[in-house]
Coordinates of C-alpha atoms in Angstrom, one line a residue:
M1 CA 8.4 10.6 23.7
T2 CA 6.9 9.6 27.0
A3 CA 3.4 8.2 27.6
N4 CA 0.7 10.4 28.9
A5 CA -3.0 10.1 29.3
G6 CA -5.4 12.1 27.2
T7 CA -4.5 14.5 24.4
S8 CA -3.7 17.7 26.2
A9 CA 0.0 17.3 25.6
E10 CA -0.4 16.7 21.8
P11 CA 0.9 19.5 19.6
S12 CA -1.9 21.5 18.0
H13 CA -2.2 21.3 14.3
A14 CA -4.4 22.8 11.6
G15 CA -5.1 19.7 9.5
P16 CA -7.4 19.8 6.5
L17 CA -10.3 18.4 8.4
S18 CA -10.0 20.8 11.3
A19 CA -9.7 23.6 8.8
A20 CA -12.9 22.5 7.1
W21 CA -14.9 21.6 10.2
G22 CA -13.5 23.9 12.9
A23 CA -15.2 23.7 16.3
R24 CA -17.4 20.8 15.2
L25 CA -14.5 18.5 15.9
E26 CA -14.4 19.5 19.5
P27 CA -15.8 16.7 21.8
T28 CA -18.6 19.0 23.1
A29 CA -19.9 19.7 19.6
L30 CA -19.2 16.2 18.3
A31 CA -21.3 14.7 21.0
G32 CA -24.4 16.3 19.5
L33 CA -23.6 15.1 16.0
L34 CA -22.9 11.4 16.6
A35 CA -25.7 8.9 16.0
P36 CA -26.2 6.3 18.8
P37 CA -24.3 3.0 18.5
P38 CA -27.1 1.0 16.8
A39 CA -27.3 3.6 13.9
A40 CA -23.7 4.8 13.8
L41 CA -22.3 2.5 11.1
P42 CA -23.7 2.6 7.5
P43 CA -26.6 0.2 6.8
V44 CA -24.6 -2.2 4.7
G45 CA -25.7 -5.5 6.4
D46 CA -29.2 -5.8 4.9
P47 CA -29.1 -8.0 1.8
D48 CA -32.5 -6.7 0.8
R49 CA -30.9 -3.2 0.3
W50 CA -27.9 -4.4 -1.7
P51 CA -27.9 -3.4 -5.3
P52 CA -28.9 -6.0 -8.0
G53 CA -26.3 -8.8 -8.4
A54 CA -24.6 -8.3 -5.1
A55 CA -25.7 -11.6 -3.7
T56 CA -24.4 -13.4 -6.8
R57 CA -21.0 -11.8 -6.1
L58 CA -20.9 -13.7 -2.8
A59 CA -21.2 -17.2 -4.4
A60 CA -17.5 -18.2 -4.0
V61 CA -17.5 -16.9 -0.4
L62 CA -20.6 -18.9 0.5
D63 CA -19.2 -22.0 -1.1
R64 CA -16.0 -21.7 0.9
A65 CA -17.9 -21.0 4.1
R66 CA -19.9 -24.2 3.4
A67 CA -16.7 -26.1 3.0
D68 CA -15.3 -24.6 6.3
L69 CA -18.1 -26.0 8.4
G70 CA -17.0 -28.9 10.6
T71 CA -13.3 -28.5 9.8
P72 CA -10.7 -27.5 12.4
W73 CA -10.0 -23.8 12.8
P74 CA -6.5 -22.6 11.9
Q75 CA -4.4 -22.3 15.1
A76 CA -1.7 -19.8 15.9
T77 CA 0.7 -21.6 18.2
A78 CA 3.4 -20.2 20.6
S79 CA 6.2 -21.8 18.5
R80 CA 4.9 -20.0 15.4
Y81 CA 4.7 -16.7 17.3
A82 CA 8.3 -17.1 18.6
R83 CA 9.8 -17.8 15.2
Y84 CA 9.9 -14.1 14.4
F85 CA 12.2 -13.5 17.3
R86 CA 14.3 -16.6 16.6
D87 CA 14.7 -16.7 12.8
G88 CA 12.8 -13.6 11.5
D89 CA 10.0 -15.5 9.9
R90 CA 6.7 -13.6 9.9
T91 CA 4.5 -15.8 7.8
A92 CA 4.5 -18.9 10.1
Y93 CA 2.3 -17.0 12.6
E94 CA 0.6 -14.5 10.5
T95 CA -0.7 -17.0 8.0
P96 CA -3.0 -19.0 10.4
I97 CA -4.2 -15.8 12.2
F98 CA -5.1 -14.3 8.9
E99 CA -6.8 -17.5 7.8
Q100 CA -8.7 -17.6 11.1
Q101 CA -10.0 -14.0 10.6
H102 CA -10.9 -14.7 6.9
R103 CA -12.9 -17.7 8.0
L104 CA -14.8 -15.7 10.6
T105 CA -15.6 -13.1 7.9
R106 CA -16.9 -15.8 5.5
A107 CA -19.0 -17.2 8.3
T108 CA -20.5 -13.8 9.1
L109 CA -21.3 -13.1 5.4
A110 CA -22.9 -16.6 5.2
A111 CA -24.9 -16.0 8.3
L112 CA -26.0 -12.7 6.9
A113 CA -27.0 -14.1 3.5
T114 CA -28.6 -17.4 4.6
H115 CA -30.1 -16.7 8.1
D116 CA -28.8 -20.2 8.9
D117 CA -28.2 -20.8 12.7
D118 CA -25.4 -23.3 11.9
R119 CA -23.6 -20.4 10.3
L120 CA -24.2 -18.3 13.4
D121 CA -22.7 -21.0 15.5
E122 CA -19.6 -20.8 13.2
V123 CA -19.5 -17.1 13.8
A124 CA -19.6 -17.6 17.6
D125 CA -16.8 -20.1 17.4
G126 CA -14.6 -17.7 15.5
V127 CA -15.4 -14.8 17.8
V128 CA -14.5 -16.8 20.9
L129 CA -11.2 -17.9 19.3
L130 CA -10.3 -14.3 18.7
C131 CA -11.3 -13.3 22.3
E132 CA -9.1 -16.1 23.7
R133 CA -6.1 -15.4 21.6
S134 CA -3.3 -14.1 23.8
T135 CA -2.6 -11.1 21.6
W136 CA -4.1 -9.4 18.6
C137 CA -0.8 -7.8 17.8
W138 CA 1.5 -9.3 15.1
P139 CA 4.8 -10.4 16.6
A140 CA 6.8 -8.2 14.2
H141 CA 5.2 -5.2 16.0
E142 CA 5.3 -6.4 19.6
E143 CA 7.4 -4.5 22.1
H144 CA 7.9 -7.1 24.8
H145 CA 10.8 -8.8 23.2
R146 CA 12.6 -5.5 22.8
T147 CA 11.9 -4.4 26.3
R148 CA 12.1 -7.6 28.2
G149 CA 13.4 -10.3 25.9
A150 CA 10.0 -12.2 25.9
V151 CA 9.1 -14.4 23.0
V152 CA 5.5 -14.8 24.2
P153 CA 2.9 -12.0 24.3
D154 CA 1.8 -10.4 27.6
P155 CA -2.0 -10.3 27.8
D156 CA -1.8 -7.8 30.6
V157 CA 0.1 -5.2 28.5
P158 CA -1.6 -5.3 25.0
Y159 CA 0.2 -3.7 22.1
L160 CA -2.0 -1.7 19.7
D161 CA -0.8 -2.3 16.2
L162 CA -2.3 -2.9 12.8
G163 CA -3.3 -6.4 13.7
A164 CA -5.1 -5.4 16.9
G165 CA -6.9 -2.5 15.1
V166 CA -8.1 -4.8 12.3
V167 CA -9.6 -7.3 14.8
A168 CA -11.4 -4.5 16.7
G169 CA -12.8 -3.3 13.4
Q170 CA -13.8 -6.8 12.3
L171 CA -15.7 -7.4 15.6
A172 CA -17.4 -4.0 15.4
W173 CA -18.7 -4.7 11.9
L174 CA -19.7 -8.2 12.9
D175 CA -21.7 -6.9 15.9
H176 CA -23.3 -4.3 13.5
V177 CA -24.7 -6.9 11.1
V178 CA -25.4 -10.0 13.2
G179 CA -25.2 -8.8 16.8
D180 CA -28.9 -8.9 17.5
R181 CA -29.0 -12.5 16.3
L182 CA -26.0 -13.4 18.5
D183 CA -27.8 -12.0 21.5
S184 CA -30.7 -14.4 20.9
R185 CA -28.6 -17.5 20.3
W186 CA -25.4 -16.7 22.2
P187 CA -26.2 -14.4 25.1
G188 CA -23.1 -13.0 26.8
L189 CA -21.0 -13.1 23.7
R190 CA -21.4 -9.5 22.7
A191 CA -20.4 -8.4 26.2
R192 CA -17.2 -10.5 25.9
V193 CA -16.5 -8.7 22.6
R194 CA -16.9 -5.3 24.1
R195 CA -14.7 -6.2 27.1
E196 CA -11.9 -7.5 24.8
V197 CA -12.0 -4.6 22.4
R198 CA -11.9 -2.2 25.3
A199 CA -8.9 -3.9 27.0
R200 CA -6.9 -4.6 23.9
V201 CA -7.6 -1.6 21.7
L202 CA -9.6 1.3 23.1
D203 CA -7.9 1.6 26.5
P204 CA -4.4 1.5 25.0
F205 CA -5.5 4.1 22.4
T206 CA -6.8 6.5 25.1
T207 CA -4.1 6.0 27.8
R208 CA -1.0 5.9 25.7
R209 CA 0.1 8.7 23.4
D210 CA 3.6 7.4 22.6
W211 CA 2.4 5.2 19.8
H212 CA 4.8 5.8 16.9
W213 CA 2.0 5.6 14.4
L214 CA 0.2 8.6 15.8
G215 CA 2.7 10.7 14.1
L216 CA 3.1 13.1 17.0
D217 CA 6.8 13.3 16.2
G218 CA 6.0 14.6 12.7
D219 CA 6.5 11.3 11.0
V220 CA 3.1 10.2 9.8
H221 CA 2.6 7.1 7.7
N222 CA -0.1 4.6 6.7
W223 CA -0.4 3.0 10.1
C224 CA -2.1 6.1 11.4
P225 CA -5.3 6.0 9.4
W226 CA -5.2 2.2 9.4
V227 CA -5.3 2.0 13.2
C228 CA -7.4 5.2 13.8
G229 CA -10.0 4.1 11.2
N230 CA -10.6 0.8 13.0
V231 CA -10.6 2.5 16.4
L232 CA -13.2 4.9 15.0
V233 CA -15.5 2.0 13.9
A234 CA -15.0 0.1 17.1
A235 CA -15.8 3.2 19.3
L236 CA -18.9 4.2 17.3
R237 CA -20.4 0.7 17.5
L238 CA -19.1 -0.9 20.8
V239 CA -18.9 2.0 23.3
D240 CA -22.1 3.0 25.0
D241 CA -20.9 5.7 27.4
A242 CA -21.5 8.9 25.3
A243 CA -18.7 11.0 26.8
D244 CA -16.1 8.2 26.5
R245 CA -17.3 7.4 23.0
T246 CA -17.0 11.0 21.9
R247 CA -13.5 11.4 23.2
I248 CA -12.3 8.3 21.4
V249 CA -13.9 9.3 18.2
A250 CA -12.4 12.8 18.4
D251 CA -8.9 11.4 19.0
A252 CA -9.3 9.0 16.1
V253 CA -10.4 11.7 13.7
R254 CA -7.5 13.9 14.9
G255 CA -5.1 11.1 13.9
I256 CA -6.7 10.8 10.5
D257 CA -6.5 14.6 10.1
R258 CA -2.8 14.4 11.0
Y259 CA -2.2 11.9 8.2
L260 CA -4.1 13.9 5.6
A261 CA -2.0 17.0 6.7
A262 CA 1.1 15.1 5.9
L263 CA 0.0 14.2 2.3
P264 CA 1.2 16.6 -0.4
A265 CA -1.5 18.8 -2.0
D266 CA -1.5 16.6 -5.1
G267 CA -2.7 13.6 -3.0
S268 CA 0.2 11.4 -3.9
V269 CA 1.8 9.0 -1.4
D270 CA 5.5 8.2 -1.1
E271 CA 4.7 4.6 -0.1
G272 CA 3.4 4.0 -3.6
F273 CA 0.2 2.7 -5.2
G274 CA 0.2 -0.6 -3.3
Y275 CA 0.2 1.2 0.1
W276 CA -2.3 3.9 -0.9
W277 CA -4.9 1.2 -0.2
E278 CA -3.5 0.8 3.4
G279 CA -3.1 4.5 4.0
A280 CA -5.2 7.1 2.1
C281 CA -7.9 4.5 1.3
R282 CA -8.2 3.7 5.0
A283 CA -8.6 7.3 5.7
L284 CA -11.4 7.5 3.1
E285 CA -13.2 4.5 4.6
A286 CA -13.1 6.1 8.0
L287 CA -14.3 9.4 6.7
D288 CA -17.2 7.6 4.9
V289 CA -18.2 6.1 8.3
L290 CA -17.9 9.5 10.0
E291 CA -20.1 11.2 7.5
H292 CA -22.8 8.6 8.1
A293 CA -22.4 8.7 11.9
T294 CA -22.8 12.5 11.9
G295 CA -25.8 12.6 9.5
G296 CA -23.7 14.3 6.8
A297 CA -22.6 17.1 9.1
L298 CA -18.9 16.1 8.8
S299 CA -18.4 15.5 5.1
A300 CA -14.9 15.6 3.6
A301 CA -16.0 15.6 0.0
D302 CA -14.9 19.2 -0.5
V303 CA -11.6 18.9 1.4
P304 CA -8.9 19.5 -1.4
V305 CA -6.4 16.9 -0.4
V306 CA -9.2 14.3 -0.1
R307 CA -10.4 15.1 -3.5
A308 CA -6.9 14.9 -4.9
T309 CA -5.9 11.6 -3.3
V310 CA -9.1 9.9 -4.6
G311 CA -7.6 10.1 -8.1
F312 CA -4.2 8.8 -7.2
P313 CA -4.8 5.1 -8.2
R314 CA -6.0 6.1 -11.6
L315 CA -2.9 8.1 -12.3
M316 CA -0.7 5.1 -11.4
H317 CA -2.4 2.7 -13.9
L318 CA -0.2 1.3 -16.6
G319 CA -2.8 -1.1 -18.1
G320 CA -4.7 -4.2 -17.3
P321 CA -3.5 -5.5 -13.9
W322 CA -0.3 -3.5 -14.0
F323 CA 0.3 -0.4 -11.9
V324 CA 3.3 1.9 -11.2
N325 CA 5.1 0.3 -8.2
F326 CA 7.7 2.2 -6.1
A327 CA 8.7 1.4 -2.6
D328 CA 7.4 -1.9 -1.2
A329 CA 4.4 -2.0 -3.6
A330 CA 3.9 -4.7 -6.2
A331 CA 3.4 -4.0 -9.9
R332 CA 0.5 -6.4 -10.0
S333 CA -1.4 -6.8 -6.8
P334 CA -1.8 -10.3 -5.4
Y335 CA -4.9 -9.2 -3.6
R336 CA -8.3 -7.9 -4.8
L337 CA -8.3 -4.3 -4.0
P338 CA -11.3 -2.3 -2.6
W339 CA -12.0 -0.3 -5.7
H340 CA -15.5 0.5 -4.5
V341 CA -13.9 3.0 -2.2
P342 CA -12.4 5.4 -4.8
Q343 CA -15.5 4.8 -6.9
R344 CA -17.8 5.9 -4.1
W345 CA -15.7 8.9 -3.3
A346 CA -15.3 9.9 -7.0
G347 CA -19.1 9.9 -7.2
R348 CA -19.2 12.3 -4.2
T349 CA -16.5 14.6 -5.6
G350 CA -18.0 14.6 -9.1
D351 CA -14.9 13.1 -10.8
R352 CA -16.5 11.0 -13.5
D353 CA -13.3 9.7 -15.0
V354 CA -12.0 8.4 -11.6
E355 CA -15.5 6.9 -10.9
Q356 CA -15.5 5.0 -14.2
H357 CA -11.9 3.9 -13.9
A358 CA -12.4 2.5 -10.4
S359 CA -15.6 0.8 -11.4
A360 CA -13.8 -0.9 -14.3
Q361 CA -11.2 -2.3 -11.9
R362 CA -13.7 -3.9 -9.6
A363 CA -13.9 -7.7 -9.4
T364 CA -17.1 -9.4 -10.2
A365 CA -16.8 -11.7 -7.1
I366 CA -16.1 -10.9 -3.5
A367 CA -12.8 -12.4 -2.4
E368 CA -12.6 -15.3 0.1
N369 CA -10.0 -13.4 2.1
V370 CA -11.4 -9.9 2.3
E371 CA -11.9 -7.9 5.5
L372 CA -15.4 -7.8 6.7
G373 CA -15.9 -4.1 6.6
R374 CA -14.5 -3.9 3.1
A375 CA -16.7 -6.8 1.9
L376 CA -19.8 -5.1 3.3
G377 CA -18.9 -1.8 1.6
D378 CA -18.3 -3.5 -1.7
L379 CA -21.6 -5.4 -1.6
A380 CA -23.5 -2.2 -0.8
T381 CA -21.9 -0.3 -3.7
P382 CA -23.3 -0.8 -7.2
I383 CA -20.8 -1.2 -10.0
A384 CA -21.1 1.9 -12.0
E385 CA -21.6 1.8 -15.8
H386 CA -18.4 2.4 -17.8
T387 CA -17.6 2.3 -21.5
A388 CA -13.8 2.3 -21.2
E389 CA -11.0 2.8 -18.8
P390 CA -10.2 6.6 -18.9
L391 CA -6.4 6.3 -18.7
V392 CA -4.6 9.6 -18.3
G393 CA -2.3 10.9 -21.1
S394 CA 0.2 12.2 -18.6
A395 CA 0.6 13.2 -14.9
W396 CA 3.2 14.9 -12.8
L397 CA 3.0 14.8 -9.0
P398 CA 5.4 17.3 -7.5
G399 CA 4.7 16.1 -4.0
T400 CA 6.5 12.9 -4.6
Q401 CA 8.3 13.8 -7.9
V402 CA 6.6 11.0 -9.8
G403 CA 5.5 11.4 -13.4
L404 CA 3.7 9.1 -15.9
A405 CA 3.1 9.7 -19.6
R406 CA 1.8 7.5 -22.5
L407 CA 1.4 8.2 -26.2
A408 CA -2.3 9.0 -26.0
A409 CA -4.9 9.3 -23.2
G410 CA -7.2 6.3 -23.0
S411 CA -4.9 3.8 -24.8
T412 CA -2.1 1.5 -23.6
A413 CA -0.7 1.1 -27.0
G414 CA 3.0 1.7 -27.4
P415 CA 5.5 2.8 -24.8
A416 CA 4.7 4.6 -21.6
L417 CA 7.3 6.3 -19.3
V418 CA 7.3 6.6 -15.5
V419 CA 10.0 8.7 -13.8
K420 CA 10.7 9.1 -10.1
G421 CA 12.8 11.7 -8.3
G422 CA 12.3 12.0 -4.5
H423 CA 14.7 11.0 -1.8
N424 CA 15.9 7.9 0.0
D425 CA 14.1 8.3 3.3
E426 CA 10.6 7.8 2.0
H427 CA 8.2 5.4 3.8
H428 CA 8.8 1.8 2.7
N429 CA 11.8 3.3 1.0
H430 CA 13.9 1.7 -1.7
N431 CA 17.1 3.5 -2.8
D432 CA 15.8 4.4 -6.2
V433 CA 16.2 8.2 -6.8
G434 CA 16.0 8.9 -10.5
T435 CA 14.6 5.5 -11.5
V436 CA 12.5 4.9 -14.5
I437 CA 9.8 2.3 -15.5
V438 CA 8.9 1.8 -19.1
A439 CA 5.8 -0.2 -20.1
V440 CA 4.8 -1.3 -23.6
D441 CA 1.2 -1.9 -24.3
G442 CA 0.5 -1.4 -20.6
V443 CA 3.0 -4.1 -19.5
P444 CA 6.2 -3.2 -17.6
V445 CA 9.4 -3.9 -19.5
L446 CA 11.9 -1.9 -17.6
V447 CA 10.7 -2.6 -14.1
D448 CA 10.9 -2.1 -10.4
A449 CA 11.1 -5.6 -8.8
G450 CA 9.1 -4.6 -5.7
R451 CA 9.6 -6.4 -2.5
P452 CA 9.9 -10.0 -1.4
T453 CA 8.0 -11.5 1.5
Y454 CA 8.4 -9.5 4.7
T455 CA 10.8 -10.8 7.4
R456 CA 12.5 -9.3 10.4
Q457 CA 15.2 -8.0 8.2
T458 CA 12.8 -5.9 6.1
F459 CA 12.4 -3.2 8.7
G460 CA 15.6 -3.7 10.5
P461 CA 19.1 -2.2 10.2
D462 CA 20.0 -4.6 7.4
R463 CA 17.1 -3.6 5.2
Y464 CA 19.4 -2.5 2.4
D465 CA 21.1 -5.9 2.3
I466 CA 17.9 -7.1 0.6
W467 CA 18.6 -7.0 -3.1
T468 CA 15.3 -5.5 -4.2
M469 CA 15.8 -2.5 -1.8
R470 CA 19.3 -1.5 -3.2
S471 CA 19.9 0.9 -6.0
S472 CA 22.0 -1.7 -7.7
W473 CA 18.8 -3.5 -8.7
H474 CA 16.9 -0.4 -9.8
N475 CA 17.1 1.4 -13.1
V476 CA 19.7 3.9 -12.0
P477 CA 23.5 4.4 -12.3
E478 CA 26.1 2.9 -9.9
V479 CA 28.7 5.6 -9.8
R480 CA 32.4 4.5 -9.7
G481 CA 31.3 1.4 -7.9
T482 CA 29.2 3.2 -5.4
A483 CA 25.5 2.6 -4.9
Q484 CA 23.0 5.3 -3.7
G485 CA 23.0 6.1 0.0
A486 CA 20.1 5.7 2.3
G487 CA 18.6 8.8 4.0
R488 CA 16.9 12.1 3.1
A489 CA 20.2 13.7 2.2
H490 CA 20.4 11.4 -0.8
H491 CA 17.9 13.0 -3.2
A492 CA 17.3 14.3 -6.6
R493 CA 18.3 17.9 -7.3
D494 CA 16.8 20.6 -9.7
V495 CA 14.0 18.4 -10.8
T496 CA 11.9 19.7 -13.7
A497 CA 9.0 18.3 -15.7
D498 CA 8.0 19.5 -19.1
D499 CA 4.7 18.2 -20.6
A500 CA 3.9 19.1 -24.2
P501 CA 1.7 17.6 -26.9
D502 CA 4.7 16.0 -28.7
R503 CA 6.7 14.9 -25.7
F504 CA 6.9 14.4 -21.9
R505 CA 10.3 15.1 -20.3
V506 CA 11.7 14.9 -16.8
R507 CA 15.2 16.1 -16.0
M508 CA 17.0 15.9 -12.7
D509 CA 20.5 15.9 -11.1
L510 CA 21.2 12.6 -9.3
A511 CA 24.5 13.6 -7.8
P512 CA 23.3 14.1 -4.2
A513 CA 22.0 10.5 -4.2
Y514 CA 25.6 9.2 -4.4
P515 CA 28.3 9.6 -1.7
V516 CA 31.0 10.2 -4.3
P517 CA 32.9 13.5 -3.4
A518 CA 34.3 14.0 -6.9
L519 CA 30.8 13.8 -8.6
R520 CA 29.8 17.3 -9.6
S521 CA 26.6 16.3 -11.4
W522 CA 24.8 13.4 -12.9
W523 CA 22.0 14.6 -15.1
R524 CA 19.3 12.2 -16.1
T525 CA 16.8 13.2 -18.8
A526 CA 13.9 10.8 -19.4
T527 CA 11.7 11.6 -22.4
L528 CA 8.7 10.1 -24.0
D529 CA 8.7 11.3 -27.7
R530 CA 5.1 10.9 -28.8
D531 CA 5.9 11.7 -32.4
R532 CA 8.7 9.1 -32.7
R533 CA 6.8 6.7 -30.4
R534 CA 9.8 6.0 -28.2
V535 CA 11.4 6.6 -24.8
T536 CA 14.9 7.9 -24.4
V537 CA 16.9 8.0 -21.1
E538 CA 20.0 10.1 -21.3
D539 CA 22.6 10.1 -18.6
S540 CA 25.4 12.7 -18.6
W541 CA 28.0 13.1 -15.9
D542 CA 30.7 15.5 -14.7
F543 CA 33.4 14.6 -12.2
A544 CA 36.0 16.9 -10.7
D545 CA 38.8 14.5 -11.5
D546 CA 39.9 11.7 -13.7
H547 CA 39.5 8.2 -12.4
D548 CA 41.2 4.9 -13.0
G549 CA 39.3 2.7 -10.6
E550 CA 36.0 0.9 -10.9
P551 CA 33.9 2.3 -13.8
S552 CA 30.4 3.7 -13.5
V553 CA 27.6 1.4 -14.6
I554 CA 23.9 2.0 -15.5
H555 CA 21.5 -0.8 -14.6
Y556 CA 18.2 -1.6 -16.1
L557 CA 16.0 -4.4 -14.8
I558 CA 14.0 -6.2 -17.5
A559 CA 11.0 -8.4 -17.3
G560 CA 10.4 -10.9 -20.1
D561 CA 12.5 -13.0 -22.5
V562 CA 15.7 -11.1 -23.4
V563 CA 17.7 -11.7 -26.6
R564 CA 21.0 -10.1 -27.4
D565 CA 20.4 -9.0 -31.0
S566 CA 23.6 -7.1 -31.6
P567 CA 26.4 -5.4 -29.6
G568 CA 24.1 -2.4 -29.0
R569 CA 20.7 -3.8 -29.0
L570 CA 18.4 -6.1 -27.0
V571 CA 15.0 -7.6 -28.1
V572 CA 12.6 -8.1 -25.2
H573 CA 9.5 -10.3 -25.4
P574 CA 7.5 -8.8 -22.5
L575 CA 5.1 -10.6 -20.2
D576 CA 1.4 -10.9 -21.0
G577 CA 1.9 -11.0 -24.8
A578 CA 2.9 -7.3 -25.2
R579 CA 4.7 -6.6 -28.4
A580 CA 8.4 -7.2 -28.8
T581 CA 10.5 -4.2 -27.6
L582 CA 13.9 -2.9 -28.6
L583 CA 16.4 -1.5 -26.2
A584 CA 19.3 0.2 -28.0
W585 CA 22.4 2.2 -27.1
D586 CA 25.7 3.2 -28.8
P587 CA 28.1 0.2 -28.1
G588 CA 31.0 2.5 -28.7
L589 CA 30.0 4.5 -25.6
A590 CA 28.9 1.7 -23.3
S591 CA 29.7 -2.1 -23.2
A592 CA 26.9 -4.3 -22.0
T593 CA 26.5 -7.5 -20.0
L594 CA 23.4 -9.3 -18.8
T595 CA 22.8 -10.9 -15.4
V596 CA 19.9 -13.2 -14.9
R597 CA 18.3 -13.1 -11.4
E598 CA 16.4 -16.2 -10.6
L599 CA 13.4 -15.5 -8.3
D600 CA 12.8 -17.8 -5.4
D601 CA 10.4 -15.6 -3.3
P602 CA 6.7 -16.4 -3.8
L603 CA 5.6 -12.7 -4.0
L604 CA 8.1 -11.8 -6.6
R605 CA 7.4 -15.0 -8.6
T606 CA 3.7 -14.2 -8.5
V607 CA 4.4 -10.9 -10.3
W608 CA 7.3 -11.6 -12.6
G609 CA 7.6 -15.4 -13.0
D610 CA 10.9 -17.2 -12.7
E611 CA 13.4 -14.5 -13.4
L612 CA 14.4 -10.9 -14.1
T613 CA 17.3 -9.8 -16.2
R614 CA 19.6 -6.9 -15.4
L615 CA 21.3 -5.0 -18.3
E616 CA 24.6 -3.5 -17.2
L617 CA 25.9 -0.7 -19.3
R618 CA 29.6 0.0 -18.4
L619 CA 30.5 3.5 -19.1
P620 CA 33.8 5.0 -20.4
D621 CA 36.2 6.1 -17.6
V622 CA 36.1 9.8 -18.5
A623 CA 35.4 12.8 -16.3
R624 CA 32.6 14.0 -18.5
G625 CA 30.4 12.1 -20.9
S626 CA 26.9 10.9 -21.8
V627 CA 25.1 7.9 -23.0
V628 CA 21.5 7.4 -24.2
I629 CA 19.3 4.3 -24.2
T630 CA 16.2 4.1 -26.4
V631 CA 13.1 1.9 -25.9
E632 CA 10.5 1.4 -28.6
V633 CA 8.2 -1.2 -30.0
S634 CA 9.9 -3.5 -32.5
A635 CA 8.9 -3.1 -36.1

């Protein structure tokens, strides 16, 4: 795709927003709807208008901001930046720039809450540091190394990525809540902010249309609403020219519309629960701002896919801090998530269960490392009353072929089953077609490891050399020594889901996921039997020929302490004190070995502790056969 100015060359689309709003999205009509810059963003920066208890939730942030005063600011050096290109390390550079931006957010919140000029000076220091940074782009996304071999950024050719978008959004929210005070004490600083945001973000957004994250090639992912949402906020607040501002806003909304059009009707996301917050949630936040900026004229509360996706996090909840994790998501988030967003939207859409569920997840304190816009939205949103977490009894999402079922709605007690079909070209893909997760008392026992710390390898040609990405470390078969292949051609076939009061069952043929010519079919049937209070996973296979080579093996990854109780049974003592769990199979049909995987990555250790254990069931070398594993709470 070649670069071109403007949007005339973009393919037309009938996304859900354009279908709902029609001509109101055209720049001419939009110009008459947008509030002027001082009133365009929601009034979230007035502590006197925050709900009761909001100021108390800032206590830890204010304490940390007080400790920050007088200490050196984190620095992002050239040698740290170059490390990504030299050895693939991302965190050496990303850690100090994230810390720098978190400190600026804390200073802004402290200035807002205390009206202390010393805090305002701290804000100015942080703003100038951002404005003087050579690039707002994260090195993993930069293009100058690929095109020119450079290991330093080029300030004259800024690259618009997630990092640049986040900084623009942060500066816009900062200007919104303390800009007038900065004008009095730091005249000239706001003009510098506008110049930098224009050069680094808004001009690249309007003059280049070959950004991969725009999804103009049909591949739309979470970057689109993440960048477009921040561009929207920056344009609404920091652009004074009405015509220019309207064009940027229209293009940003068009990008968000393109993302929503790519979501399945059920609102699910193939990037998993963890990335819902950086995709669909970003779209919801942007639409929230747009509704305010247009005085309610452009409200997405009745758009079907918006209403559907608001409920997605609730459907993925296993219990406590544990959620269904496919792709690069974590089963237990290391970050405090902006649950106020689905709570607010569920209130708009009238979904009381989602509203109560989201409110129940909200932390009592604002995190010290939260984005400014999200912190302000959280502070301005009252925590709704809730009596219990309304956990779903079952859900089947055909758009991503993901299902979850528990014994009874509203309770984590006993086993719960999660099943995934899909294909192996999903965003943030792991080769995991047909995998299952089983939780007991809301705690994962048969698990998906998630992903380790990102490096250059994570999104490069060697992605599937990372053990957590390979099917060999997911709860699926390895067929005659062959793991699942990567790519959309490797998928589940003939997937059916049956949800009845006594059982929940998903059945699919995994054969297309494996590049094994002789494999006719590999049927996997995963069932939650509510009457017997157990999960069964049956695998049955059919080959076109006999085989005397490497046998097929079914892998199950286990979290917790694992004890070999007998030739056909394991006792697992799960994490978080969940009840002991039995895994059983017929030892005459499959011999078992255990492999302990010690975890050395900090992200994986945060979720699972020191190790995970893989159960390997070696199958008989026959052309046709079947084996069943059962999972139930120990008596």
